[in-house]
XYZ file of C-alpha atoms in Angstrom:
565
model
C 69.906 25.033 8.040
C 69.184 28.772 8.277
C 65.936 30.433 9.385
C 65.863 32.265 6.057
C 65.515 28.924 4.257
C 62.368 28.165 6.250
C 60.816 31.461 5.308
C 61.602 30.828 1.633
C 59.784 27.452 1.664
C 56.199 28.269 0.617
C 54.830 24.842 1.574
C 55.518 25.584 5.245
C 53.163 28.579 5.344
C 55.377 30.684 7.623
C 54.915 34.449 8.001
C 57.605 36.533 9.709
C 56.305 38.751 12.511
C 59.640 39.969 13.861
C 63.374 39.354 13.884
C 64.371 40.228 10.309
C 67.956 40.813 11.428
C 68.252 37.294 12.941
C 67.327 35.187 9.901
C 70.873 33.859 9.496
C 70.587 31.908 12.737
C 71.229 28.163 12.404
C 68.438 25.691 13.160
C 69.743 22.468 14.734
C 66.435 20.832 15.621
C 62.725 21.312 16.220
C 60.458 20.983 19.266
C 56.677 21.269 19.698
C 55.476 22.392 23.147
C 52.623 24.008 25.054
C 54.377 23.887 28.414
C 54.658 27.148 30.320
C 58.338 26.333 30.953
C 59.865 23.949 28.377
C 63.453 25.016 29.093
C 64.464 21.699 30.671
C 63.862 19.998 27.311
C 65.836 22.500 25.216
C 69.518 22.311 24.312
C 69.794 25.361 22.016
C 69.326 25.957 18.307
C 65.752 24.627 18.126
C 62.808 25.997 16.185
C 60.067 25.911 18.858
C 56.512 25.283 17.626
C 53.613 26.200 19.931
C 49.831 26.271 19.732
C 49.732 28.922 22.521
C 47.773 26.695 24.932
C 50.137 27.901 27.677
C 48.908 31.527 27.318
C 46.032 32.536 29.623
C 46.543 36.285 29.464
C 48.968 38.879 28.123
C 51.246 38.631 31.169
C 52.235 35.082 30.261
C 54.051 35.965 27.031
C 57.153 37.699 28.334
C 58.183 34.958 30.853
C 57.679 32.300 28.195
C 59.774 34.108 25.592
C 62.442 34.976 28.157
C 62.908 31.272 28.999
C 63.240 30.405 25.309
C 65.811 33.124 24.724
C 67.845 32.030 27.740
C 67.828 28.447 26.422
C 69.302 29.702 23.125
C 66.516 28.619 20.777
C 66.762 29.782 17.162
C 63.176 31.021 16.733
C 59.555 30.662 17.816
C 56.720 29.661 15.468
C 53.183 30.169 16.820
C 50.098 28.548 15.295
C 47.108 30.651 14.289
C 44.589 27.816 14.656
C 43.874 28.435 18.362
C 43.586 32.245 18.633
C 43.517 33.409 15.044
C 45.952 36.331 14.888
C 49.092 36.080 16.996
C 48.692 38.252 20.141
C 50.548 41.597 20.134
C 52.009 40.883 23.595
C 53.817 37.837 22.186
C 55.181 39.874 19.259
C 56.393 42.570 21.678
C 58.092 40.025 23.956
C 59.941 38.440 21.016
C 61.163 41.856 19.850
C 62.315 42.644 23.390
C 64.378 39.403 23.608
C 65.539 39.471 19.956
C 63.802 36.151 19.244
C 62.560 35.710 15.657
C 58.808 35.000 15.552
C 56.859 33.236 12.804
C 53.133 32.772 12.402
C 52.045 29.342 11.176
C 48.938 29.329 8.988
C 46.102 27.230 10.374
C 46.156 24.989 7.282
C 49.722 23.828 7.976
C 50.289 21.011 10.469
C 53.181 21.251 12.893
C 54.137 17.738 11.761
C 54.792 19.095 8.258
C 57.223 21.682 9.588
C 58.865 19.162 11.914
C 59.402 16.644 9.117
C 60.903 19.288 6.834
C 63.317 20.618 9.465
C 64.433 17.140 10.564
C 65.022 16.056 6.972
C 67.034 19.156 6.134
C 69.085 19.149 9.325
C 69.776 15.411 9.065
C 70.845 15.764 5.432
C 73.269 18.548 6.267
C 74.698 16.614 9.207
C 75.099 13.546 7.030
C 77.015 15.577 4.490
C 79.299 16.958 7.177
C 79.800 13.500 8.667
C 80.531 11.992 5.263
C 83.309 14.531 4.781
C 84.746 13.712 8.205
C 84.534 9.961 7.538
C 86.242 10.373 4.176
C 89.026 12.424 5.739
C 89.396 9.855 8.528
C 89.603 7.043 5.964
C 92.416 8.774 4.094
C 94.286 9.278 7.361
C 93.968 5.614 8.316
C 94.998 4.226 4.935
C 98.071 6.418 4.774
C 99.260 6.393 8.367
C 98.484 5.476 11.978
C 94.878 4.903 12.933
C 92.942 7.961 13.994
C 91.528 6.651 17.219
C 89.921 3.396 16.170
C 86.245 2.509 15.732
C 85.178 4.549 18.775
C 85.946 7.831 17.005
C 83.724 6.999 14.051
C 80.918 5.791 16.327
C 81.153 9.036 18.304
C 80.621 10.913 15.024
C 77.523 8.841 14.280
C 76.168 9.636 17.719
C 76.934 13.345 17.831
C 76.116 14.241 14.222
C 73.335 11.817 13.278
C 71.951 10.874 16.710
C 72.618 7.212 15.934
C 73.486 4.788 18.735
C 75.919 2.270 17.277
C 78.220 -0.532 18.436
C 80.814 -2.816 16.881
C 80.362 -6.458 17.891
C 82.350 -9.642 17.379
C 80.659 -12.668 15.755
C 79.971 -14.062 19.220
C 78.498 -10.807 20.502
C 81.505 -9.415 22.365
C 81.337 -5.623 22.542
C 84.373 -4.308 20.685
C 83.532 -0.606 20.473
C 80.709 1.810 21.219
C 80.308 5.550 21.064
C 80.458 7.584 24.236
C 77.111 9.143 23.301
C 75.446 5.727 22.871
C 74.589 5.647 26.540
C 74.965 2.487 28.638
C 76.620 -0.483 26.998
C 74.339 -3.038 25.428
C 73.486 -5.954 27.744
C 75.460 -9.104 26.977
C 72.361 -11.093 26.015
C 71.307 -8.376 23.560
C 74.763 -8.413 21.968
C 74.618 -12.199 21.633
C 71.165 -12.131 20.042
C 72.215 -9.433 17.570
C 75.303 -11.444 16.624
C 73.232 -14.599 16.169
C 70.777 -12.795 13.888
C 73.638 -11.371 11.856
C 75.303 -14.781 11.442
C 72.029 -16.496 10.523
C 71.220 -13.828 7.929
C 74.711 -14.022 6.487
C 74.496 -17.809 6.098
C 71.198 -17.523 4.213
C 72.762 -15.091 1.758
C 70.571 -12.123 2.664
C 72.110 -8.772 1.846
C 72.726 -6.349 4.680
C 71.712 -4.356 6.521
C 69.697 -6.939 8.415
C 66.913 -5.539 10.574
C 65.768 -6.968 13.894
C 63.113 -5.911 16.416
C 64.426 -6.753 19.868
C 62.907 -5.765 23.222
C 60.995 -2.905 21.634
C 63.944 -1.451 19.706
C 64.763 -1.877 16.026
C 68.382 -2.602 15.146
C 70.023 -2.559 11.724
C 73.039 -4.829 11.350
C 75.775 -3.982 8.848
C 78.473 -6.569 8.048
C 82.074 -5.408 8.403
C 83.756 -7.470 5.731
C 87.517 -7.450 5.524
C 89.468 -9.714 3.222
C 93.022 -8.570 3.701
C 93.764 -10.368 6.980
C 92.649 -13.884 6.058
C 94.442 -16.114 3.589
C 92.310 -17.576 0.840
C 91.692 -21.294 1.116
C 93.152 -23.268 -1.737
C 95.803 -20.669 -2.362
C 95.513 -17.277 -3.670
C 92.210 -16.010 -4.924
C 92.184 -12.251 -5.224
C 90.213 -10.119 -2.743
C 87.789 -9.329 -5.560
C 87.211 -13.002 -6.374
C 84.219 -14.966 -5.222
C 84.722 -16.545 -1.826
C 82.817 -19.033 0.243
C 81.064 -17.165 3.060
C 82.054 -19.951 5.465
C 85.683 -18.799 5.257
C 84.903 -15.603 7.168
C 81.427 -15.793 8.713
C 82.719 -16.852 12.140
C 85.299 -14.089 12.325
C 83.896 -10.922 10.730
C 82.736 -8.059 12.944
C 79.378 -6.322 12.576
C 78.077 -2.804 13.098
C 74.795 -2.659 15.060
C 72.815 0.590 14.766
C 69.711 1.272 16.837
C 67.551 2.456 13.955
C 65.437 1.081 11.109
C 67.604 1.380 8.019
C 64.656 0.331 5.871
C 63.433 3.936 6.016
C 66.759 5.481 5.035
C 67.601 7.187 1.789
C 70.467 5.970 -0.346
C 72.843 8.696 0.840
C 72.601 7.622 4.455
C 72.989 3.943 3.581
C 76.084 4.809 1.559
C 77.442 6.707 4.532
C 77.015 3.723 6.865
C 78.655 1.458 4.297
C 81.574 3.882 4.317
C 81.712 3.625 8.094
C 81.891 -0.188 7.913
C 84.728 0.057 5.385
C 86.556 2.419 7.686
C 86.207 0.020 10.621
C 87.323 -2.832 8.353
C 90.556 -0.965 7.659
C 91.159 -0.772 11.403
C 90.349 -4.483 11.733
C 92.932 -5.329 9.067
C 95.500 -3.165 10.787
C 94.961 -4.907 14.108
C 95.092 -8.332 12.495
C 98.356 -7.462 10.792
C 99.763 -6.732 14.240
C 98.890 -10.302 15.250
C 101.445 -11.700 12.833
C 104.205 -11.708 15.442
C 102.028 -13.469 18.013
C 100.912 -16.064 15.495
C 104.516 -16.739 14.528
C 105.511 -17.148 18.179
C 102.683 -19.603 18.731
C 103.656 -21.569 15.621
C 107.285 -21.800 16.723
C 106.404 -22.943 20.233
C 103.935 -25.474 18.850
C 106.506 -26.944 16.486
C 109.040 -27.265 19.310
C 106.500 -28.995 21.537
C 105.286 -31.392 18.858
C 108.791 -32.365 17.725
C 109.872 -33.203 21.279
C 112.352 -30.349 21.717
C 114.195 -30.017 25.012
C 112.254 -28.190 27.730
C 115.061 -25.627 27.991
C 114.620 -24.699 24.330
C 110.845 -24.393 24.734
C 111.320 -22.310 27.893
C 113.625 -19.932 26.023
C 110.984 -19.443 23.326
C 108.325 -18.833 25.971
C 110.518 -16.165 27.568
C 110.553 -14.411 24.212
C 106.776 -14.726 23.902
C 105.877 -13.548 27.413
C 106.835 -9.845 26.988
C 104.965 -9.710 23.670
C 101.804 -11.182 25.112
C 101.946 -9.641 28.585
C 104.012 -6.460 28.381
C 105.194 -5.194 31.726
C 104.511 -8.437 33.570
C 107.316 -9.055 36.032
C 106.975 -12.803 36.572
C 106.795 -15.390 33.835
C 103.164 -16.416 33.325
C 101.574 -19.797 33.463
C 100.024 -21.096 30.271
C 96.886 -22.819 29.122
C 96.340 -24.510 25.788
C 93.019 -24.339 23.967
C 92.401 -26.406 20.843
C 89.587 -25.689 18.387
C 88.474 -27.500 15.280
C 86.053 -26.120 12.682
C 84.602 -28.644 10.263
C 82.226 -28.024 7.354
C 80.277 -30.669 5.493
C 81.874 -31.550 2.182
C 85.372 -30.493 3.251
C 85.716 -27.759 0.606
C 86.542 -25.081 3.179
C 89.735 -25.353 5.214
C 88.828 -25.068 8.877
C 92.208 -24.079 10.335
C 92.220 -20.365 9.397
C 88.577 -20.065 10.483
C 89.346 -21.715 13.823
C 92.396 -19.466 14.274
C 90.406 -16.255 13.784
C 87.617 -17.622 15.946
C 89.917 -18.429 18.888
C 91.448 -14.961 18.677
C 87.958 -13.551 19.205
C 86.462 -15.873 21.800
C 89.455 -16.232 24.135
C 88.925 -12.731 25.434
C 87.408 -11.940 28.792
C 83.719 -11.398 27.896
C 83.596 -8.578 30.463
C 86.441 -6.747 28.729
C 85.717 -4.325 25.903
C 88.009 -3.266 23.115
C 89.884 -5.324 20.544
C 93.224 -4.745 22.268
C 92.310 -7.466 24.784
C 92.775 -10.082 22.047
C 96.365 -8.931 21.562
C 97.326 -11.240 24.428
C 96.312 -14.428 22.649
C 98.741 -16.314 20.386
C 97.090 -18.783 18.010
C 98.609 -21.111 15.432
C 96.794 -23.431 13.068
C 97.491 -26.627 11.229
C 94.978 -28.328 8.968
C 91.488 -27.892 10.413
C 92.832 -27.384 13.934
C 93.837 -24.179 15.722
C 95.901 -24.118 18.914
C 96.000 -21.156 21.299
C 98.609 -20.337 23.913
C 96.815 -18.387 26.624
C 99.139 -16.643 29.103
C 97.971 -16.353 32.694
C 99.432 -14.173 35.435
C 101.577 -16.155 37.877
C 99.440 -17.594 40.645
C 100.415 -17.983 44.240
C 102.090 -21.175 45.407
C 99.073 -22.417 47.307
C 96.951 -22.532 44.165
C 97.292 -24.783 41.152
C 95.925 -22.228 38.701
C 92.563 -23.908 38.272
C 90.669 -20.849 39.526
C 92.104 -18.601 36.839
C 92.106 -18.800 33.088
C 89.759 -20.352 30.564
C 86.972 -22.677 31.706
C 85.344 -24.892 29.098
C 81.782 -24.556 30.415
C 81.941 -20.754 30.620
C 83.530 -20.573 27.172
C 80.810 -22.764 25.709
C 78.043 -20.756 27.371
C 79.346 -17.485 25.940
C 79.632 -18.617 22.308
C 77.187 -21.451 21.695
C 74.142 -19.375 20.711
C 75.677 -17.059 18.111
C 78.055 -19.654 16.663
C 75.266 -22.202 16.225
C 73.469 -19.665 14.031
C 76.594 -19.129 11.938
C 77.274 -22.844 11.568
C 73.731 -23.407 10.293
C 73.248 -27.111 9.481
C 76.581 -27.831 7.801
C 79.273 -26.766 10.275
C 80.632 -27.787 13.653
C 82.977 -26.247 16.245
C 84.604 -28.337 18.980
C 86.832 -26.973 21.731
C 89.187 -28.526 24.272
C 90.773 -26.735 27.238
C 93.831 -27.835 29.211
C 94.713 -27.154 32.797
C 97.232 -24.394 33.566
C 100.875 -25.476 33.376
C 103.699 -23.812 35.230
C 106.699 -24.669 33.088
C 107.873 -25.634 29.635
C 107.985 -29.281 30.726
C 104.217 -29.275 31.157
C 103.365 -27.718 27.828
C 103.473 -30.948 25.821
C 101.112 -32.601 28.279
C 98.817 -29.554 28.165
C 98.633 -29.780 24.377
C 97.732 -33.465 24.472
C 95.249 -32.797 27.263
C 93.510 -30.063 25.258
C 93.407 -32.248 22.134
C 91.992 -35.150 24.095
C 89.353 -32.902 25.671
C 88.397 -31.676 22.205
C 87.900 -35.269 21.053
C 85.609 -35.820 24.037
C 83.649 -32.711 22.990
C 83.505 -33.980 19.400
C 81.812 -37.182 20.549
C 78.892 -35.183 21.945
C 75.821 -34.051 20.011
C 75.454 -30.413 19.036
C 76.912 -27.851 16.655
C 79.147 -26.257 19.301
C 80.711 -28.443 22.013
C 83.510 -27.974 24.530
C 85.230 -30.061 27.189
C 87.799 -29.216 29.835
C 90.626 -31.037 31.531
C 88.445 -31.750 34.576
C 86.467 -34.282 32.532
C 89.499 -36.354 31.622
C 89.835 -37.944 35.067
C 86.464 -39.704 34.914
C 85.028 -42.869 33.386
C 82.856 -40.616 31.181
C 85.987 -40.001 29.107
C 85.753 -43.577 27.819
C 82.079 -43.649 26.906
C 82.064 -41.352 23.852
C 84.669 -43.482 22.101
C 82.710 -46.735 22.275
C 81.283 -47.479 18.781
C 77.531 -46.990 18.530
C 76.806 -50.601 17.589
C 78.818 -51.850 20.568
C 76.996 -49.444 22.896
C 73.608 -50.575 21.652
C 74.431 -54.262 21.957
C 75.922 -53.871 25.445
C 73.022 -51.863 26.872
C 70.398 -54.058 25.191
C 71.881 -57.232 26.644
C 71.809 -55.868 30.206
C 68.834 -53.516 30.272
C 66.275 -54.770 27.724
C 65.144 -57.697 29.941
C 64.518 -55.227 32.766
C 62.654 -52.760 30.536
C 60.449 -55.519 29.156
C 59.626 -56.749 32.662
C 58.826 -53.176 33.807
C 56.451 -52.672 30.873
C 54.574 -55.893 31.632
C 54.482 -55.709 35.428
C 55.127 -52.021 36.282
C 57.812 -53.294 38.607
C 60.218 -50.296 38.390
C 63.308 -52.482 38.185
C 65.306 -49.851 36.212
C 64.727 -47.067 38.802
C 65.531 -49.557 41.552
C 68.796 -50.509 39.854
C 69.782 -46.847 39.422
C 69.069 -46.056 43.089
C 70.873 -49.187 44.302
C 74.050 -48.276 42.398
C 73.779 -44.625 43.421
C 73.681 -45.737 47.064
C 76.825 -47.830 46.550
C 74.896 -51.067 47.191
C 73.662 -50.028 50.630
C 70.380 -51.851 51.303
C 69.291 -49.508 54.085
C 70.014 -46.230 52.301
C 68.490 -47.454 49.051
C 65.307 -48.700 50.756
C 64.961 -45.359 52.546
C 65.416 -43.397 49.308
C 62.802 -45.500 47.497
C 60.452 -45.597 50.508
C 60.477 -49.405 50.417
C 60.820 -52.157 53.002
C 64.261 -53.747 52.780
C 62.667 -57.106 51.945
C 60.851 -55.539 48.987
C 64.140 -54.072 47.799
C 65.852 -57.481 48.131
C 63.054 -59.055 46.070
C 63.512 -56.506 43.279
C 67.293 -56.867 43.210
C 66.896 -60.633 43.125
C 64.546 -60.299 40.150
C 67.157 -58.083 38.367
C 69.831 -60.731 38.925
C 67.505 -63.522 37.752
C 66.547 -61.694 34.525
C 70.119 -60.704 33.594
C 72.183 -63.577 35.015
C 74.334 -61.071 36.923
C 75.277 -60.795 40.595
C 74.984 -57.302 42.087
C 77.256 -58.247 44.973
C 80.167 -58.462 42.490
C 82.055 -55.243 41.596
C 82.409 -56.246 37.937
C 78.653 -56.697 37.484
C 77.917 -53.441 39.323
C 80.303 -51.634 36.984
C 78.711 -53.183 33.896
C 75.247 -52.078 34.989
C 76.587 -48.601 35.817
C 78.125 -48.153 32.359
C 75.064 -49.567 30.631
C 72.850 -47.005 32.360
C 75.255 -44.190 31.433
C 75.343 -45.247 27.768
C 71.622 -45.843 27.425
């Protein structure tokens, strides 16, 4: 806005004392100060408001005005409440440094002037930004992308002073403006994503507002229909859709501000920004078509028992697409995901496919291009990902690199649980790394088996890795519940009943005895008992259950009963 516009606003009570020739200067902000030297807090273009508390005598005016002029401020407005008339020495100094000077009537609060300037400047910036966003949208819909989400977020930061970030549904940082300062902490991103997913599932309209660690965030959904096929075949993008088809895949825009105080024009502008980012999301997803097709072809070859040479040839085609510039052929991991919703109305395969493409990205890496190295196919409610890994040295088996089930679960469980609400479930299985086409079929079966282990566990989001498949615990989840209850009751209920009546601690004794591999000395030491006391307790266990703890079979039965109880 121009200085002349301030002078023409009667409600501000401004009276011009000097600088008539400078009234076309642009005001870019406002600052209130009574510091003798406020220059460190000035960036140029401000209207400076002062109550003159810094002035002790006439000699103070010229240095103060000189500092303002050197900082490039637009004008100075001095209040009359403190001294009455504005001192002549201040008027003279402003004339000397060609700095426009206003007098502010004592009845007008500085807050009134500040609010007016901020509102006017913000409105003008919003109009300029809206024009830029509209031009950027036309560029993106008619040709190559104009720099991706980062460019638009930079505009929000530079023109509207809004810190903003684009996040994945699991809280991965996809984009952030350069003027947004340090990247959001990972736990903050995850909590924002969880709030967004929970609000979306309850049907609340965005933007969703959240107070987090002293800052207010407004969360705008980035909804994009073009990249996901409609379940059941072919509803139009304008048709009603079940939110569960996209809730686990859509991005969100997080803005550090309270959108509840915004006027309609600014809300419309942010909605335009989300649409612009959605166009970029669709464009990137369209580029995944080749990778999805490669994954589907490899999967079909593996599942139909094709010759390893044929699978290897297909992998050689896939490797340059997924890891361009990589000299050696990579190793591969397989990750299987299944998304299931109560009622079965929503097909889980496409949801699981989009979800894997988001979560199988290094959580420390920013930018959506990282997901371009993941090839995911889907069939039914199951999605299968081929994850390429750089070739590892001969002395390693690849277990140190790649996807780890526990780390994957830790990074996604919180946000996804919010999106699944009480009617959805995600289960994940991770294979070991394989070094050749011959191992790919085994890796697929390994990942599927690990996913079934995860599915047998409680919780909305569960994962299991190949390391768990070499243990007896693999068998326990698949024992029917009624069999488990009968087995454990037959072995352990007599001991529990005895412990309740006599406080004999037979169950803890049994656990310690098995944990010490049947060693009387080590077990007695651990329990701080005399060996004879331990022998008495073990004898009582054998008498109550009819078992013999010197026999391997009976030890194993007790061990499994304790694990299943």
